[in-house]
Each structure stands twice: as structure tokens, then as C-alpha cells.
Amino acid sequence: MALFLTVSVKGLDNGLVRTPPMGWLSWERFRCNTDCKNDPDNCISEKLYKTMADLLVSEGYKDVGYEYINIDDCWMAKERDSQGKLVPDPERFPSGIKALADYMHSKGLKLGIYEDFGSKTCGGFPGSEFYMMSDANTFAEWNVDMLKFDGCYSDPKQMEAGFKAMGQFLNNTGHPMVYSCEWPLYQIGDKIKPDYGAIRETCNLWRNFGDVQDSWTSILSIIDFYGKDDGNFSSYNGPGGWNDPDMLVAGDFGLSYEEEKTQFVMWSMWSSPLFMSNDLRKISNHTKQLLQHKGILAINQDPLGAQAVRQWQISSVGLWLKPLAKNGSYAVAIVNRDDQGMPHKISVQVNQLGLSGPAYNFTEVFDNKFYGHYKSSDQFTVEINPLGAFLAIATPTDS
Ligand SMILES: *[C@@H]1O[C@H](CO)[C@@H](O)[C@H](O)[C@H]1NC(C)=O
Ligand SMILES: *[C@@H]1O[C@H](CO)[C@@H](O)[C@H](O)[C@H]1NC(C)=O
Ligand SMILES: *[C@@H]1O[C@H](CO)[C@@H](O)[C@H](O)[C@H]1NC(C)=O
């Protein structure tokens, strides 16, 4: 059984994101679509972010905790201005970024922005190389609340020093900004072992695996990476500093409802940042209810902030445990990767679930229903749909 290490490494001390941040991010769904002439409703523009902000509020997402609206790549003009300052594309962001931040704040939301450590962003727009201090100051001046700092067109060997420097420039502005880093992702890609201790001291969240795509294959590859937990990166997760498995794609094209559910369950089990990347104008009630499920979100936002660790994976069944702040309780997720077209029956002894207490009460989370009282030697049986997940909370009892 895996040990749960408490976070012993000092985190970035900016007081932000003590629970995983929640919000909406444009990249996975809207990419680098800059064609506002032909596709005005879907291009990267202030209109898109305002539309999503309005829906975050009117459709109830804000009420359950989604608060960031985050810009990703392709918001800029192709060149800096004559003073070297970043400028948003004037046609797509005619009011400017500060006005957009004001708009978010007026709705009780926050605005995130995107830049890149290298010479160019991944989409080919001006990068922060040689301009980090100036860009940090610009973002503070615009009143943005979060920066995602990417790593295209740069040398991963320089990332530790470079991302630390950007963190210092952000801090020096005196304006609180959540700092999201892609530093470990690029280092792993370059076969450099990331120093998660240094990363946690510098960043509020950090990507360590490739971009999520709109497919079950992509979700599964992320679940596997988090299951392997190479370098015990799970032990660095906690208040103020989060491993980031990338965006939620529920509501898009590629996943079935069961697959959306599994992604949402796992991201919540890991206490991961929850950034939806979908079109909030076109989302089924079913998926919307999933994304707003209070019981699942409470697991994601649990104050302990522990990242679930995979206890075992036996053929198509994986078992994950996440300790919760409430004394001795655990969130238990069982994922069924079997795609055979009927619910898969899983039956194990309670002590094989990795729970070592004498007895537990189980509450199923989706329906918020008491599932049963089990002693450690009792047989625990569930049926899980193909590619679906079972989620319960186990609360210890004396006997
Ligand atoms: C800057 O860093 C100091 C020391 O870690 C911290 O107390 C402060 O809150 C930080 N300020 C901002 C704006 O991040
Ligand atoms: C990860 O944790 C396991 C058990 O908790 C331990 O045996 C292993 O040495 C750790 N590995 C690293 C790289 O820290
Ligand atoms: C979704 O829910 C709303 C409000 O409960 C309802 O008016 C609408 O008809 C539902 N839409 C679908 C497609 O079920």
C-alpha cells in the first residue's frame, strides 16, 4: 500500500489557491482561432471571454466555485509596441486587457492570461524572453489574477532559473497573481528530472504531462501518468501548490458521459485544478450537472489537498485512495477501463481496498446514498459501467 506523504516542502507563499483553482480556459476547445471575420462567435477575442464569463455566472458554475476565466495563447498582436510592451490584438481585444479584467471583477470573477518563457509563444506570438520583468509589470498593471507561463521556443535546461526569475518579478509587482508553470512538462520532454521541491516553492500549479485532447485515449494516458507517479510527484500536491493534469473536456465532442464522469472523478480525486475547456453555450444538462456536482467538487476542494494515489491496477480495474481532512476518512475511486458492453462486477475484501481500519461506512457520491457498513474482512461489491468510475467516501467506525 502506498504511503501518503504529507507536504513537507515549503510552497510558494503568496497566499493564493489554498484549494485547487476552478474556472474556464480557452485552449483545448478554442485553440488559436483568430479568424473573427469568418468565425466571430468562436475566435479568441474579448467577446468570447465575456460570453463565457456571463454563462459561468448565469448557469450556476460560479455558485459552485468556478471563478477564473483564463485567456490562453493567441491573444496578442504579432509585435510588441515601440516601448517593448505587449499589446493585445487590437481587432479582437478592442477594449484592452485591463477592461476585460475589470469586466470579470465586476461579476465576481477573475481573469487569467498567458505568456511564454521563450522567444515566442507556441502559437508564434511575442514571448517573454528578455522581457520578463516588463511583462510581469504589464500583467499587474492590467490587474490580471493569474499567469500561465508556457515553455515553447526555450531551453528546458534554463527553466529552473528562468521560471524562478519570473516568479520573483511577479512577486515584485506587489499584485497577487496565481503562477501556473509548464516548467516540469518541458523538462520531462527533454529527459531532465524535474525538481518538484523547487517547482512547488516557485509555482502555484504546474503541468507535468502533455496537453489534454478531446479523447478517451488522452484521458487514459493522463490517468496512467498519475498512476505511475514517477518521482512521487503526488506528495508535492497541497494547499497553494498543485500538480496540473490539464483541462476538463467534459461537454466537448470526444468523450461519452461515462468517460466525462471518469475524468471528473479522477481530477477531483487528485485535487487538481479544474479548468473546463468547453463551449458553455452548448452543453447538455447532464454534463452541466456533472460539472456542478457538489459532492464531487467537495472532494476536489477538500482542505487537506491530498492527491489520490493508485493503490493497485489489476487488469482493467484501478483503485485510488485520497485521504480527506475529516479524521480518517477517504475518498475511494474504482475505475473500470474494460470496454465490454455491460457493467463490470468488482468484488474485493475491504482491506484490499487499502483501508486498514476495523470498519467503515461507505457513502456513494453520485447519488449521495449510503452504500453500506463494512468490516475490514467483509466483501465489497460494486458494478461499474464500461469506462466508468465508482466513487465513495469511506468513514471509519469503531466496529
Ligand atoms: C511576495 O513574497 C512574499 C514572501 O514570500 C510574500 O509574503 C508576499 O505575499 C508575496 N507577494 C505577492 C504579491 O505575491
Ligand atoms: C516514493 O515513495 C515510495 C513509497 O512511499 C518510496 O518507496 C520511494 O522511494 C519514493 N520514491 C522517490 C523517488 O522518492
Ligand atoms: C435543461 O434544463 C432546463 C432547466 O431545468 C430545461 O428547461 C431544459 O429543457 C433542459 N434541456 C434539455 C435538453 O433537457
XYZ file of C-alpha atoms and ligand atoms in Angstrom:
441
model
C 0.000 0.000 0.000
C 1.271 3.462 -0.795
C 2.153 5.847 1.948
C 0.588 9.242 1.958
C 3.368 11.706 2.431
C 2.362 14.998 3.901
C 3.599 18.024 2.044
C 6.911 18.701 3.705
C 8.222 21.076 1.085
C 7.562 24.723 1.645
C 5.261 26.080 -1.003
C 5.074 29.405 -2.766
C 3.973 31.841 -0.109
C 1.653 34.217 -1.971
C -1.460 33.162 -0.066
C -3.284 32.107 -3.250
C -5.135 28.934 -4.313
C -5.216 27.223 -0.940
C -7.702 24.870 -2.623
C -7.384 23.909 -6.307
C -8.373 26.771 -8.631
C -11.546 26.320 -10.677
C -12.574 28.068 -13.844
C -12.570 28.046 -17.604
C -9.648 28.119 -20.033
C -9.942 28.580 -23.770
C -7.141 26.419 -25.180
C -8.427 22.874 -25.609
C -11.744 23.908 -27.148
C -10.976 27.177 -28.968
C -7.248 26.821 -29.740
C -5.636 29.547 -31.800
C -8.703 30.516 -33.792
C -8.011 34.138 -34.670
C -10.424 34.330 -37.596
C -13.013 36.715 -36.219
C -14.143 37.716 -39.721
C -15.448 34.284 -40.602
C -15.997 32.846 -37.158
C -16.909 35.768 -34.882
C -18.537 33.633 -32.189
C -15.634 31.240 -31.694
C -12.484 33.258 -32.273
C -10.070 34.246 -29.477
C -11.453 37.664 -28.600
C -12.746 39.676 -25.682
C -16.240 38.746 -26.829
C -15.562 35.035 -26.307
C -14.217 35.514 -22.775
C -17.082 37.815 -21.827
C -19.621 35.355 -23.206
C -18.103 32.530 -21.175
C -17.960 34.731 -18.078
C -21.642 35.577 -18.441
C -22.509 31.889 -18.690
C -20.266 30.945 -15.771
C -22.452 33.235 -13.689
C -25.899 32.695 -15.227
C -25.626 28.906 -15.482
C -24.614 28.389 -11.881
C -20.935 27.479 -12.319
C -19.725 30.439 -10.282
C -22.019 29.480 -7.413
C -20.252 26.128 -7.047
C -16.752 27.606 -7.222
C -15.680 28.163 -10.849
C -14.217 31.663 -10.786
C -11.339 32.077 -13.242
C -11.798 32.949 -16.893
C -8.420 32.329 -18.446
C -7.048 33.520 -21.734
C -4.606 31.163 -23.424
C -2.328 31.652 -26.419
C -3.047 33.881 -29.435
C -4.446 36.947 -27.654
C -1.582 39.209 -28.661
C -0.742 41.397 -31.603
C 2.122 39.963 -33.650
C 4.567 42.585 -32.349
C 5.274 44.436 -29.119
C 4.752 48.213 -29.163
C 7.595 50.713 -29.641
C 8.353 50.601 -25.891
C 8.550 46.815 -25.972
C 5.252 46.393 -24.177
C 2.877 43.563 -25.005
C -0.282 44.592 -26.799
C -3.462 42.604 -27.272
C -4.645 42.185 -30.846
C -6.486 45.472 -31.463
C -9.249 43.976 -33.597
C -10.040 41.077 -31.312
C -9.494 42.871 -27.970
C -10.527 46.444 -28.811
C -11.175 47.359 -25.163
C -7.848 46.016 -23.941
C -6.998 43.515 -21.231
C -7.466 45.859 -18.296
C -11.073 46.476 -19.316
C -11.565 42.730 -19.630
C -10.168 42.196 -16.123
C -12.490 44.924 -14.832
C -15.396 43.149 -16.512
C -14.509 39.878 -14.771
C -14.080 41.571 -11.406
C -17.448 43.318 -11.757
C -19.010 39.851 -11.999
C -17.063 38.480 -9.046
C -14.763 36.523 -11.367
C -11.027 36.587 -12.035
C -9.023 36.884 -15.228
C -6.035 34.764 -16.172
C -3.606 35.442 -19.013
C -0.951 33.515 -20.925
C 2.662 34.092 -21.898
C 5.710 32.008 -22.736
C 9.175 31.804 -21.230
C 10.808 31.515 -24.669
C 11.332 33.787 -27.625
C 7.827 33.098 -28.957
C 4.613 31.596 -27.654
C 3.687 28.182 -29.047
C 1.377 29.992 -31.487
C 4.210 32.257 -32.681
C 3.336 35.446 -30.776
C 5.924 37.505 -28.840
C 7.470 35.527 -25.973
C 8.820 36.890 -22.704
C 12.488 36.221 -23.418
C 14.364 39.406 -22.417
C 11.064 40.984 -21.306
C 10.058 39.038 -18.201
C 10.165 41.922 -15.753
C 8.358 44.253 -18.121
C 5.679 41.629 -18.848
C 5.122 40.899 -15.147
C 4.618 44.619 -14.605
C 2.235 44.834 -17.546
C 0.078 41.992 -16.212
C -0.028 43.636 -12.779
C -0.948 46.972 -14.349
C -3.781 45.272 -16.198
C -4.996 43.778 -12.921
C -4.911 40.176 -14.090
C -5.172 37.496 -11.434
C -3.263 34.585 -12.905
C -0.484 33.865 -15.389
C 0.019 30.633 -17.295
C 3.675 30.593 -18.346
C 4.411 28.213 -21.219
C 7.724 26.878 -22.498
C 7.784 26.806 -26.299
C 10.882 28.192 -28.084
C 13.074 27.944 -25.000
C 15.734 25.718 -23.476
C 14.325 23.437 -20.744
C 17.726 23.484 -19.015
C 17.195 27.185 -18.317
C 13.694 26.748 -16.972
C 14.515 26.352 -13.311
C 16.375 29.662 -13.176
C 14.014 31.349 -15.627
C 10.716 30.346 -14.043
C 12.090 31.322 -10.630
C 13.048 34.740 -12.023
C 9.574 35.262 -13.485
C 8.097 34.268 -10.111
C 10.232 36.912 -8.443
C 9.169 39.547 -10.988
C 5.519 38.691 -10.383
C 6.062 38.931 -6.645
C 7.880 42.253 -7.010
C 4.828 43.813 -8.630
C 3.023 43.534 -5.293
C -0.082 42.447 -7.206
C -1.190 38.901 -6.268
C -1.151 36.627 -9.298
C -1.542 32.861 -9.377
C 1.514 31.456 -11.168
C 0.905 28.454 -13.415
C 4.086 26.905 -14.805
C 4.756 24.499 -17.652
C 8.332 24.002 -16.483
C 8.215 20.282 -15.486
C 6.374 19.320 -18.674
C 9.136 20.630 -20.934
C 11.892 19.256 -18.714
C 10.382 15.765 -18.740
C 10.140 16.070 -22.529
C 13.867 16.854 -22.543
C 14.688 13.911 -20.190
C 15.503 16.236 -17.290
C 14.189 15.095 -13.905
C 12.099 17.987 -12.595
C 12.903 19.247 -9.108
C 9.367 19.230 -7.728
C 10.581 20.797 -4.476
C 11.874 23.845 -6.335
C 8.767 23.886 -8.512
C 6.454 23.928 -5.523
C 8.435 26.782 -3.985
C 8.055 28.796 -7.188
C 4.703 27.990 -8.756
C 1.093 27.640 -7.635
C 0.373 24.960 -10.219
C 2.449 23.146 -12.753
C 1.811 20.984 -15.772
C 3.895 17.826 -15.892
C 2.258 15.944 -18.758
C 1.278 16.670 -22.363
C -1.777 18.662 -23.407
C -5.134 17.037 -22.842
C -7.028 16.316 -26.058
C -10.664 15.585 -26.702
C -10.399 11.803 -26.468
C -10.538 8.886 -24.056
C -7.034 7.874 -25.194
C -5.767 11.209 -23.936
C -7.604 10.936 -20.601
C -6.306 7.421 -20.100
C -2.716 8.482 -20.804
C -3.020 11.136 -18.090
C -4.566 8.660 -15.627
C -1.663 6.289 -16.301
C 0.933 9.013 -15.774
C -0.685 9.969 -12.464
C -0.936 6.289 -11.544
C 2.791 5.738 -12.093
C 3.512 8.862 -10.054
C 7.125 8.962 -11.172
C 9.273 10.777 -8.613
C 6.341 10.730 -6.168
C 5.065 13.993 -7.549
C 1.779 13.313 -5.766
C 3.491 14.100 -2.474
C 4.076 17.702 -3.587
C 0.370 18.408 -4.037
C -1.246 20.529 -1.362
C -2.627 23.938 -0.406
C -1.020 26.633 -2.551
C 0.708 24.211 -4.962
C -0.923 21.778 -7.362
C 0.061 19.257 -9.998
C -1.950 20.177 -13.071
C -3.177 17.363 -15.338
C -4.653 19.978 -17.721
C -8.215 20.914 -18.630
C -11.562 19.189 -18.235
C -13.008 18.325 -21.636
C -16.494 17.341 -20.478
C -19.037 18.993 -22.759
C -16.889 18.693 -25.881
C -17.081 16.132 -28.696
C -14.846 13.224 -27.820
C -15.987 11.651 -24.556
C -19.021 9.597 -23.666
C -20.863 10.538 -20.496
C -19.168 7.706 -18.572
C -15.773 8.920 -19.785
C -16.563 12.525 -18.799
C -17.534 11.223 -15.399
C -14.292 9.278 -15.040
C -12.223 12.308 -15.972
C -14.101 14.489 -13.488
C -13.823 11.878 -10.729
C -10.081 11.451 -11.218
C -9.333 15.185 -11.423
C -11.289 15.568 -8.184
C -9.534 12.621 -6.528
C -6.200 14.261 -7.341
C -7.245 17.672 -6.005
C -6.365 19.013 -9.429
C -7.094 22.445 -10.812
C -10.487 22.275 -12.546
C -10.382 24.360 -15.697
C -13.155 23.476 -18.098
C -12.352 23.975 -21.765
C -15.681 23.643 -23.458
C -18.379 25.745 -25.050
C -20.682 26.715 -22.212
C -23.288 27.757 -24.824
C -23.591 24.159 -25.990
C -23.526 21.784 -23.108
C -26.039 19.113 -22.170
C -27.885 19.338 -18.861
C -26.403 16.020 -17.939
C -22.823 17.227 -18.340
C -23.583 20.531 -16.687
C -24.940 18.702 -13.650
C -21.818 16.569 -13.566
C -19.519 19.607 -13.652
C -21.538 21.204 -10.854
C -21.854 18.107 -8.669
C -21.337 19.389 -5.149
C -20.303 16.061 -3.642
C -17.557 15.516 -6.215
C -16.414 19.132 -6.008
C -16.153 18.823 -2.209
C -13.657 16.001 -2.718
C -11.670 18.160 -5.150
C -11.744 21.102 -2.754
C -11.054 19.098 0.412
C -8.874 21.324 2.647
C -6.137 18.686 3.013
C -5.482 18.925 -0.727
C -4.049 15.399 -0.890
C -3.603 13.836 -4.312
C -5.132 10.374 -4.612
C -2.575 7.629 -5.135
C -3.269 4.492 -7.140
C -3.166 1.531 -4.771
C -3.371 -1.090 -7.436
C -4.262 -1.757 -11.016
C -5.335 -5.318 -11.728
C -6.206 -5.943 -15.349
C -8.869 -3.360 -16.165
C -9.599 -2.224 -12.612
C -7.739 0.547 -10.814
C -8.198 1.530 -7.190
C -7.392 5.012 -5.919
C -7.483 6.415 -2.387
C -7.469 10.021 -1.281
C -7.247 10.889 2.416
C -9.708 13.604 3.406
C -9.391 16.263 6.069
C -12.153 14.692 8.140
C -10.443 12.317 10.533
C -9.570 9.011 8.963
C -11.980 9.372 6.023
C -11.034 8.513 2.474
C -12.451 9.120 -0.947
C -12.319 5.810 -2.803
C -12.464 5.641 -6.593
C -12.573 2.481 -8.632
C -12.085 2.933 -12.356
C -13.212 0.308 -14.854
C -11.223 0.503 -18.082
C -12.972 -2.512 -19.558
C -14.899 -1.521 -22.692
C -17.043 -4.653 -22.846
C -20.622 -3.550 -23.109
C -22.031 -4.349 -19.730
C -21.394 -3.219 -16.157
C -18.342 -4.905 -14.703
C -18.815 -6.535 -11.299
C -15.941 -5.981 -8.915
C -15.737 -7.757 -5.588
C -12.871 -7.407 -3.109
C -12.348 -7.546 0.627
C -12.490 -4.143 2.270
C -8.898 -4.476 3.499
C -7.843 -4.987 -0.125
C -9.185 -1.517 -0.844
C -6.186 -0.252 1.100
C -8.289 0.743 4.087
C -6.704 -0.523 7.268
C -9.251 0.458 9.930
C -11.576 -2.132 11.536
C -14.751 -0.905 9.787
C -16.151 1.796 7.513
C -19.406 3.345 6.442
C -19.477 3.867 2.683
C -21.457 6.646 1.022
C -21.735 6.614 -2.762
C -21.048 10.131 -4.006
C -23.003 10.495 -7.293
C -26.356 9.702 -5.743
C -25.230 10.671 -2.240
C -26.577 7.373 -0.929
C -25.491 5.227 1.995
C -23.830 2.211 0.397
C -23.267 0.052 3.456
C -21.352 -0.668 6.606
C -18.349 -2.930 6.073
C -15.859 -4.595 8.392
C -12.340 -4.984 7.076
C -12.809 -8.645 6.178
C -16.214 -8.084 4.513
C -16.622 -8.460 0.793
C -17.213 -5.168 -1.019
C -19.034 -5.417 -4.335
C -19.768 -2.790 -6.964
C -20.891 -2.782 -10.577
C -19.211 -0.206 -12.779
C -20.203 0.767 -16.301
C -17.708 0.371 -19.139
C -15.021 3.099 -18.877
C -16.811 4.448 -15.814
C -15.891 5.075 -12.215
C -17.336 4.313 -8.812
C -16.825 6.998 -6.200
C -17.482 6.692 -2.485
C -16.456 8.182 0.815
C -15.355 5.727 3.478
C -15.743 6.973 7.043
C -14.153 4.904 9.792
C -16.292 3.433 12.557
C -15.165 1.600 15.703
C -16.644 -1.715 14.686
C 5.862 38.017 -2.222
O 6.605 37.103 -1.441
C 6.474 37.279 -0.054
C 7.435 36.331 0.635
O 7.315 35.036 0.181
C 5.036 37.042 0.340
O 4.854 37.226 1.717
C 4.147 38.004 -0.443
O 2.777 37.723 -0.153
C 4.379 37.878 -1.932
N 3.628 38.915 -2.620
C 2.969 38.706 -3.741
C 2.260 39.882 -4.308
O 2.940 37.630 -4.320
C 8.256 7.216 -3.449
O 7.524 6.727 -2.346
C 7.720 5.364 -2.108
C 6.761 4.915 -1.023
O 6.131 5.960 -0.428
C 9.174 5.126 -1.738
O 9.381 3.751 -1.526
C 10.050 5.624 -2.884
O 11.402 5.523 -2.508
C 9.747 7.059 -3.235
N 10.466 7.406 -4.429
C 11.024 8.588 -4.626
C 11.698 8.774 -5.939
O 11.025 9.468 -3.783
C -32.238 21.521 -19.346
O -32.734 22.005 -18.131
C -33.522 23.164 -18.246
C -33.844 23.695 -16.876
O -34.021 22.655 -15.937
C -34.774 22.847 -19.073
O -35.569 23.989 -19.231
C -34.318 22.338 -20.432
O -35.427 21.925 -21.194
C -33.346 21.176 -20.289
N -32.814 20.862 -21.590
C -32.702 19.621 -22.021
C -32.107 19.469 -23.380
O -33.038 18.665 -21.368
